[in-house]
Amino acid sequence: MRLILAVLSERAATLASDRLVGQGYRVTRIASTGGFLRRGNATLLIGVEEDQVEVALRLMREARERLRGDPGGIAIILNVVGFERF
């Protein structure tokens, strides 16, 4: 299991989360600000299986590419030792 932490502009995060949820991914969105984009942005938390990482990243890239002048984003992929749904 992997956890993708993605920091995107507000607009890109909206498009990306809509696309991800539409493909069956579970996404948690956290409003955030900070030094990376120096403006309002959003952090997406996406839990995926290892074989789903590339598809999730592609969906986020495609969403961001639809926005002219968008500053881009970052994604950090972490190994998950355990996961429990309750």
CSV table of N, CA, C and O in Angstrom, one decimal:
chain,number,residue,atom,x,y,z
A,1,MET,N,0.9,-1.2,0.0
A,1,MET,CA,0.0,0.0,0.0
A,1,MET,C,0.9,1.2,0.0
A,1,MET,O,2.0,1.2,0.6
A,2,ARG,N,0.4,2.3,-0.7
A,2,ARG,CA,1.1,3.5,-0.8
A,2,ARG,C,0.2,4.7,-0.3
A,2,ARG,O,-1.0,4.6,-0.5
A,3,LEU,N,0.8,5.8,0.1
A,3,LEU,CA,0.1,7.0,0.4
A,3,LEU,C,0.7,8.1,-0.4
A,3,LEU,O,1.9,8.3,-0.3
A,4,ILE,N,-0.1,8.7,-1.2
A,4,ILE,CA,0.4,9.8,-2.1
A,4,ILE,C,-0.1,11.1,-1.3
A,4,ILE,O,-1.2,11.3,-1.1
A,5,LEU,N,0.9,12.0,-1.0
A,5,LEU,CA,0.7,13.3,-0.5
A,5,LEU,C,0.9,14.2,-1.7
A,5,LEU,O,2.1,14.3,-2.2
A,6,ALA,N,-0.1,14.9,-2.2
A,6,ALA,CA,0.0,15.8,-3.3
A,6,ALA,C,-0.3,17.2,-2.9
A,6,ALA,O,-1.4,17.4,-2.3
A,7,VAL,N,0.5,18.2,-3.2
A,7,VAL,CA,0.3,19.6,-3.0
A,7,VAL,C,0.0,20.2,-4.3
A,7,VAL,O,0.9,20.2,-5.1
A,8,LEU,N,-1.2,20.8,-4.5
A,8,LEU,CA,-1.6,21.4,-5.8
A,8,LEU,C,-2.2,22.7,-5.5
A,8,LEU,O,-2.7,23.0,-4.4
A,9,SER,N,-2.3,23.5,-6.5
A,9,SER,CA,-3.1,24.8,-6.4
A,9,SER,C,-4.6,24.4,-6.1
A,9,SER,O,-5.0,23.3,-6.4
A,10,GLU,N,-5.3,25.3,-5.5
A,10,GLU,CA,-6.7,25.1,-5.2
A,10,GLU,C,-7.5,24.5,-6.5
A,10,GLU,O,-8.2,23.6,-6.4
A,11,ARG,N,-7.3,25.2,-7.6
A,11,ARG,CA,-8.0,24.8,-8.8
A,11,ARG,C,-7.6,23.5,-9.3
A,11,ARG,O,-8.4,22.6,-9.7
A,12,ALA,N,-6.3,23.2,-9.3
A,12,ALA,CA,-5.8,21.9,-9.8
A,12,ALA,C,-6.3,20.8,-8.9
A,12,ALA,O,-6.6,19.7,-9.3
A,13,ALA,N,-6.3,21.1,-7.6
A,13,ALA,CA,-6.7,20.1,-6.6
A,13,ALA,C,-8.2,19.7,-6.8
A,13,ALA,O,-8.5,18.5,-6.6
A,14,THR,N,-9.0,20.7,-7.1
A,14,THR,CA,-10.4,20.4,-7.3
A,14,THR,C,-10.6,19.5,-8.6
A,14,THR,O,-11.3,18.5,-8.5
A,15,LEU,N,-9.9,19.9,-9.7
A,15,LEU,CA,-10.0,19.0,-10.8
A,15,LEU,C,-9.4,17.6,-10.6
A,15,LEU,O,-10.0,16.6,-11.0
A,16,ALA,N,-8.3,17.6,-9.9
A,16,ALA,CA,-7.6,16.3,-9.7
A,16,ALA,C,-8.5,15.4,-8.8
A,16,ALA,O,-8.7,14.2,-9.1
A,17,SER,N,-9.0,16.0,-7.7
A,17,SER,CA,-9.8,15.1,-6.8
A,17,SER,C,-11.1,14.7,-7.5
A,17,SER,O,-11.5,13.5,-7.3
A,18,ASP,N,-11.7,15.5,-8.3
A,18,ASP,CA,-12.9,15.1,-9.0
A,18,ASP,C,-12.6,13.9,-10.0
A,18,ASP,O,-13.3,12.9,-10.0
A,19,ARG,N,-11.4,14.0,-10.6
A,19,ARG,CA,-11.0,12.9,-11.6
A,19,ARG,C,-10.7,11.6,-10.8
A,19,ARG,O,-11.1,10.5,-11.2
A,20,LEU,N,-10.0,11.8,-9.7
A,20,LEU,CA,-9.6,10.6,-8.9
A,20,LEU,C,-10.8,9.9,-8.3
A,20,LEU,O,-10.9,8.7,-8.4
A,21,VAL,N,-11.7,10.7,-7.7
A,21,VAL,CA,-12.9,10.1,-7.1
A,21,VAL,C,-13.8,9.4,-8.2
A,21,VAL,O,-14.3,8.4,-8.0
A,22,GLY,N,-13.8,10.1,-9.4
A,22,GLY,CA,-14.6,9.5,-10.5
A,22,GLY,C,-14.0,8.2,-11.0
A,22,GLY,O,-14.7,7.3,-11.5
A,23,GLN,N,-12.7,7.9,-10.7
A,23,GLN,CA,-12.1,6.6,-11.1
A,23,GLN,C,-12.1,5.7,-9.9
A,23,GLN,O,-11.4,4.6,-9.9
A,24,GLY,N,-12.7,6.0,-8.8
A,24,GLY,CA,-12.9,5.1,-7.6
A,24,GLY,C,-11.8,5.3,-6.6
A,24,GLY,O,-11.8,4.5,-5.6
A,25,TYR,N,-10.9,6.2,-6.7
A,25,TYR,CA,-10.0,6.5,-5.6
A,25,TYR,C,-10.6,7.2,-4.4
A,25,TYR,O,-11.5,8.0,-4.6
A,26,ARG,N,-10.1,6.9,-3.2
A,26,ARG,CA,-10.6,7.7,-2.1
A,26,ARG,C,-9.6,8.8,-1.8
A,26,ARG,O,-8.4,8.5,-1.7
A,27,VAL,N,-10.1,10.0,-1.7
A,27,VAL,CA,-9.2,11.2,-1.6
A,27,VAL,C,-9.7,12.0,-0.4
A,27,VAL,O,-10.9,12.3,-0.2
A,28,THR,N,-8.7,12.4,0.4
A,28,THR,CA,-8.9,13.4,1.5
A,28,THR,C,-8.3,14.7,1.1
A,28,THR,O,-7.1,14.6,0.7
A,29,ARG,N,-9.0,15.8,1.2
A,29,ARG,CA,-8.4,17.1,0.8
A,29,ARG,C,-8.3,17.9,2.0
A,29,ARG,O,-9.2,18.1,2.8
A,30,ILE,N,-7.1,18.5,2.2
A,30,ILE,CA,-6.8,19.4,3.3
A,30,ILE,C,-6.4,20.8,2.7
A,30,ILE,O,-5.5,20.8,1.9
A,31,ALA,N,-7.1,21.8,3.1
A,31,ALA,CA,-6.7,23.2,2.7
A,31,ALA,C,-5.4,23.5,3.4
A,31,ALA,O,-5.2,23.2,4.5
A,32,SER,N,-4.4,24.1,2.6
A,32,SER,CA,-3.1,24.3,3.2
A,32,SER,C,-2.5,25.6,2.5
A,32,SER,O,-2.9,26.0,1.4
A,33,THR,N,-1.6,26.2,3.2
A,33,THR,CA,-0.8,27.2,2.6
A,33,THR,C,0.7,27.0,3.0
A,33,THR,O,0.9,26.2,4.0
A,34,GLY,N,1.6,27.6,2.3
A,34,GLY,CA,3.0,27.4,2.7
A,34,GLY,C,3.9,27.9,1.7
A,34,GLY,O,3.5,28.6,0.7
A,35,GLY,N,5.2,27.6,1.9
A,35,GLY,CA,6.2,28.1,1.0
A,35,GLY,C,6.3,27.6,-0.3
A,35,GLY,O,6.9,28.2,-1.2
A,36,PHE,N,5.7,26.4,-0.6
A,36,PHE,CA,5.9,25.8,-1.9
A,36,PHE,C,5.2,26.6,-3.0
A,36,PHE,O,5.9,27.1,-3.9
A,37,LEU,N,4.0,26.9,-2.9
A,37,LEU,CA,3.3,27.6,-3.9
A,37,LEU,C,3.1,29.1,-3.5
A,37,LEU,O,2.7,29.9,-4.3
A,38,ARG,N,3.3,29.4,-2.3
A,38,ARG,CA,3.2,30.8,-1.7
A,38,ARG,C,1.8,31.4,-1.9
A,38,ARG,O,1.7,32.6,-2.1
A,39,ARG,N,0.8,30.6,-1.9
A,39,ARG,CA,-0.5,31.0,-2.0
A,39,ARG,C,-1.4,29.8,-1.5
A,39,ARG,O,-0.9,28.8,-1.2
A,40,GLY,N,-2.7,30.1,-1.5
A,40,GLY,CA,-3.6,29.0,-1.1
A,40,GLY,C,-3.5,27.8,-1.9
A,40,GLY,O,-3.4,27.9,-3.2
A,41,ASN,N,-3.4,26.6,-1.3
A,41,ASN,CA,-3.3,25.4,-2.1
A,41,ASN,C,-4.0,24.3,-1.3
A,41,ASN,O,-4.6,24.6,-0.3
A,42,ALA,N,-4.0,23.1,-1.8
A,42,ALA,CA,-4.6,22.0,-1.1
A,42,ALA,C,-3.7,20.8,-1.2
A,42,ALA,O,-2.9,20.6,-2.1
A,43,THR,N,-3.7,20.1,-0.1
A,43,THR,CA,-3.0,18.8,0.0
A,43,THR,C,-4.0,17.7,-0.1
A,43,THR,O,-5.0,17.6,0.6
A,44,LEU,N,-3.7,16.8,-1.0
A,44,LEU,CA,-4.5,15.6,-1.2
A,44,LEU,C,-3.8,14.4,-0.6
A,44,LEU,O,-2.6,14.2,-0.9
A,45,LEU,N,-4.6,13.6,0.1
A,45,LEU,CA,-4.1,12.4,0.7
A,45,LEU,C,-4.8,11.2,0.0
A,45,LEU,O,-6.0,11.2,0.0
A,46,ILE,N,-4.1,10.4,-0.7
A,46,ILE,CA,-4.7,9.4,-1.5
A,46,ILE,C,-4.0,8.0,-1.2
A,46,ILE,O,-2.8,7.8,-1.4
A,47,GLY,N,-4.8,7.1,-0.7
A,47,GLY,CA,-4.3,5.8,-0.4
A,47,GLY,C,-4.5,4.9,-1.6
A,47,GLY,O,-5.6,4.8,-2.1
A,48,VAL,N,-3.4,4.3,-2.1
A,48,VAL,CA,-3.5,3.4,-3.3
A,48,VAL,C,-2.7,2.2,-3.1
A,48,VAL,O,-1.8,2.1,-2.3
A,49,GLU,N,-3.0,1.2,-3.9
A,49,GLU,CA,-2.2,0.0,-4.0
A,49,GLU,C,-1.0,0.3,-4.9
A,49,GLU,O,-1.0,1.3,-5.7
A,50,GLU,N,0.1,-0.4,-4.8
A,50,GLU,CA,1.3,-0.1,-5.5
A,50,GLU,C,1.1,0.0,-7.0
A,50,GLU,O,1.6,0.9,-7.7
A,51,ASP,N,0.2,-0.8,-7.6
A,51,ASP,CA,0.0,-0.8,-9.0
A,51,ASP,C,-0.9,0.3,-9.5
A,51,ASP,O,-1.1,0.5,-10.7
A,52,GLN,N,-1.5,1.1,-8.5
A,52,GLN,CA,-2.4,2.2,-8.9
A,52,GLN,C,-1.6,3.6,-8.8
A,52,GLN,O,-2.2,4.6,-9.2
A,53,VAL,N,-0.4,3.6,-8.4
A,53,VAL,CA,0.3,4.9,-8.2
A,53,VAL,C,0.4,5.6,-9.5
A,53,VAL,O,0.1,6.8,-9.5
A,54,GLU,N,0.9,5.0,-10.5
A,54,GLU,CA,1.1,5.7,-11.8
A,54,GLU,C,-0.1,6.2,-12.4
A,54,GLU,O,-0.2,7.3,-12.9
A,55,VAL,N,-1.2,5.5,-12.3
A,55,VAL,CA,-2.5,6.0,-12.8
A,55,VAL,C,-3.0,7.2,-12.0
A,55,VAL,O,-3.4,8.2,-12.6
A,56,ALA,N,-2.9,7.2,-10.7
A,56,ALA,CA,-3.2,8.3,-9.9
A,56,ALA,C,-2.4,9.5,-10.2
A,56,ALA,O,-2.9,10.7,-10.4
A,57,LEU,N,-1.1,9.4,-10.4
A,57,LEU,CA,-0.2,10.5,-10.7
A,57,LEU,C,-0.6,11.0,-12.1
A,57,LEU,O,-0.6,12.3,-12.3
A,58,ARG,N,-0.9,10.2,-13.1
A,58,ARG,CA,-1.3,10.6,-14.4
A,58,ARG,C,-2.6,11.4,-14.3
A,58,ARG,O,-2.6,12.5,-15.0
A,59,LEU,N,-3.5,11.0,-13.6
A,59,LEU,CA,-4.8,11.7,-13.5
A,59,LEU,C,-4.5,13.1,-12.9
A,59,LEU,O,-5.1,14.1,-13.3
A,60,MET,N,-3.6,13.2,-11.9
A,60,MET,CA,-3.3,14.5,-11.3
A,60,MET,C,-2.6,15.4,-12.3
A,60,MET,O,-2.9,16.6,-12.4
A,61,ARG,N,-1.6,14.8,-13.1
A,61,ARG,CA,-0.9,15.6,-14.1
A,61,ARG,C,-1.9,16.2,-15.2
A,61,ARG,O,-1.8,17.3,-15.6
A,62,GLU,N,-2.8,15.3,-15.6
A,62,GLU,CA,-3.7,15.7,-16.7
A,62,GLU,C,-4.6,16.8,-16.2
A,62,GLU,O,-4.9,17.7,-16.9
A,63,ALA,N,-5.0,16.7,-14.9
A,63,ALA,CA,-5.9,17.8,-14.4
A,63,ALA,C,-5.2,19.1,-14.3
A,63,ALA,O,-5.7,20.2,-14.7
A,64,ARG,N,-3.9,19.1,-13.9
A,64,ARG,CA,-3.1,20.3,-13.8
A,64,ARG,C,-2.8,20.9,-15.1
A,64,ARG,O,-2.8,22.1,-15.3
A,65,GLU,N,-2.6,20.0,-16.1
A,65,GLU,CA,-2.2,20.5,-17.5
A,65,GLU,C,-3.4,21.2,-18.1
A,65,GLU,O,-3.2,22.0,-19.0
A,66,ARG,N,-4.6,21.0,-17.7
A,66,ARG,CA,-5.8,21.7,-18.2
A,66,ARG,C,-5.9,23.2,-17.8
A,66,ARG,O,-6.6,23.9,-18.4
A,67,LEU,N,-5.1,23.6,-16.8
A,67,LEU,CA,-5.1,24.9,-16.3
A,67,LEU,C,-4.0,25.7,-16.8
A,67,LEU,O,-2.8,25.4,-16.5
A,68,ARG,N,-4.2,26.8,-17.5
A,68,ARG,CA,-3.1,27.6,-18.0
A,68,ARG,C,-2.6,28.4,-16.9
A,68,ARG,O,-3.3,29.0,-16.0
A,69,GLY,N,-1.3,28.5,-16.8
A,69,GLY,CA,-0.6,29.4,-15.8
A,69,GLY,C,-0.6,28.7,-14.4
A,69,GLY,O,-0.2,29.4,-13.5
A,70,ASP,N,-1.0,27.5,-14.3
A,70,ASP,CA,-0.9,26.8,-13.0
A,70,ASP,C,0.5,26.5,-12.6
A,70,ASP,O,1.3,26.1,-13.5
A,71,PRO,N,0.9,26.8,-11.4
A,71,PRO,CA,2.3,26.7,-11.0
A,71,PRO,C,2.8,25.2,-10.8
A,71,PRO,O,3.9,25.0,-10.6
A,72,GLY,N,1.9,24.3,-11.0
A,72,GLY,CA,2.3,22.9,-10.9
A,72,GLY,C,2.1,22.4,-9.5
A,72,GLY,O,1.4,23.0,-8.7
A,73,GLY,N,2.7,21.3,-9.1
A,73,GLY,CA,2.5,20.7,-7.8
A,73,GLY,C,3.6,19.7,-7.5
A,73,GLY,O,4.5,19.5,-8.3
A,74,ILE,N,3.5,19.1,-6.4
A,74,ILE,CA,4.4,18.0,-6.0
A,74,ILE,C,3.6,16.8,-5.5
A,74,ILE,O,2.5,17.0,-5.0
A,75,ALA,N,4.2,15.7,-5.6
A,75,ALA,CA,3.6,14.4,-5.0
A,75,ALA,C,4.7,13.7,-4.3
A,75,ALA,O,5.8,13.5,-4.8
A,76,ILE,N,4.4,13.3,-3.1
A,76,ILE,CA,5.3,12.5,-2.3
A,76,ILE,C,4.6,11.1,-2.1
A,76,ILE,O,3.5,11.0,-1.7
A,77,ILE,N,5.3,10.0,-2.5
A,77,ILE,CA,4.8,8.7,-2.4
A,77,ILE,C,5.5,8.0,-1.2
A,77,ILE,O,6.7,7.8,-1.2
A,78,LEU,N,4.6,7.6,-0.2
A,78,LEU,CA,5.2,6.9,1.0
A,78,LEU,C,4.7,5.5,1.0
A,78,LEU,O,3.6,5.1,0.7
A,79,ASN,N,5.5,4.6,1.6
A,79,ASN,CA,5.1,3.2,1.8
A,79,ASN,C,4.3,3.2,3.1
A,79,ASN,O,4.6,3.9,4.1
A,80,VAL,N,3.2,2.5,3.1
A,80,VAL,CA,2.3,2.4,4.3
A,80,VAL,C,2.6,1.0,4.9
A,80,VAL,O,2.4,0.0,4.3
A,81,VAL,N,2.9,1.0,6.2
A,81,VAL,CA,3.2,-0.2,6.9
A,81,VAL,C,1.8,-0.9,7.3
A,81,VAL,O,1.7,-2.1,7.2
A,82,GLY,N,0.9,-0.1,7.7
A,82,GLY,CA,-0.4,-0.6,8.1
A,82,GLY,C,-1.5,0.3,7.7
A,82,GLY,O,-1.4,1.5,7.5
A,83,PHE,N,-2.7,-0.3,7.6
A,83,PHE,CA,-3.9,0.5,7.2
A,83,PHE,C,-5.1,-0.2,7.9
A,83,PHE,O,-5.2,-1.4,7.9
A,84,GLU,N,-6.0,0.6,8.5
A,84,GLU,CA,-7.2,0.1,9.1
A,84,GLU,C,-8.3,1.1,8.9
A,84,GLU,O,-8.2,2.3,9.1
A,85,ARG,N,-9.4,0.5,8.4
A,85,ARG,CA,-10.6,1.3,8.2
A,85,ARG,C,-11.6,1.0,9.3
A,85,ARG,O,-11.8,-0.2,9.6
A,86,PHE,N,-12.1,2.0,9.9
A,86,PHE,CA,-13.1,1.8,11.0
A,86,PHE,C,-14.2,2.8,11.0
A,86,PHE,O,-14.2,3.8,10.3
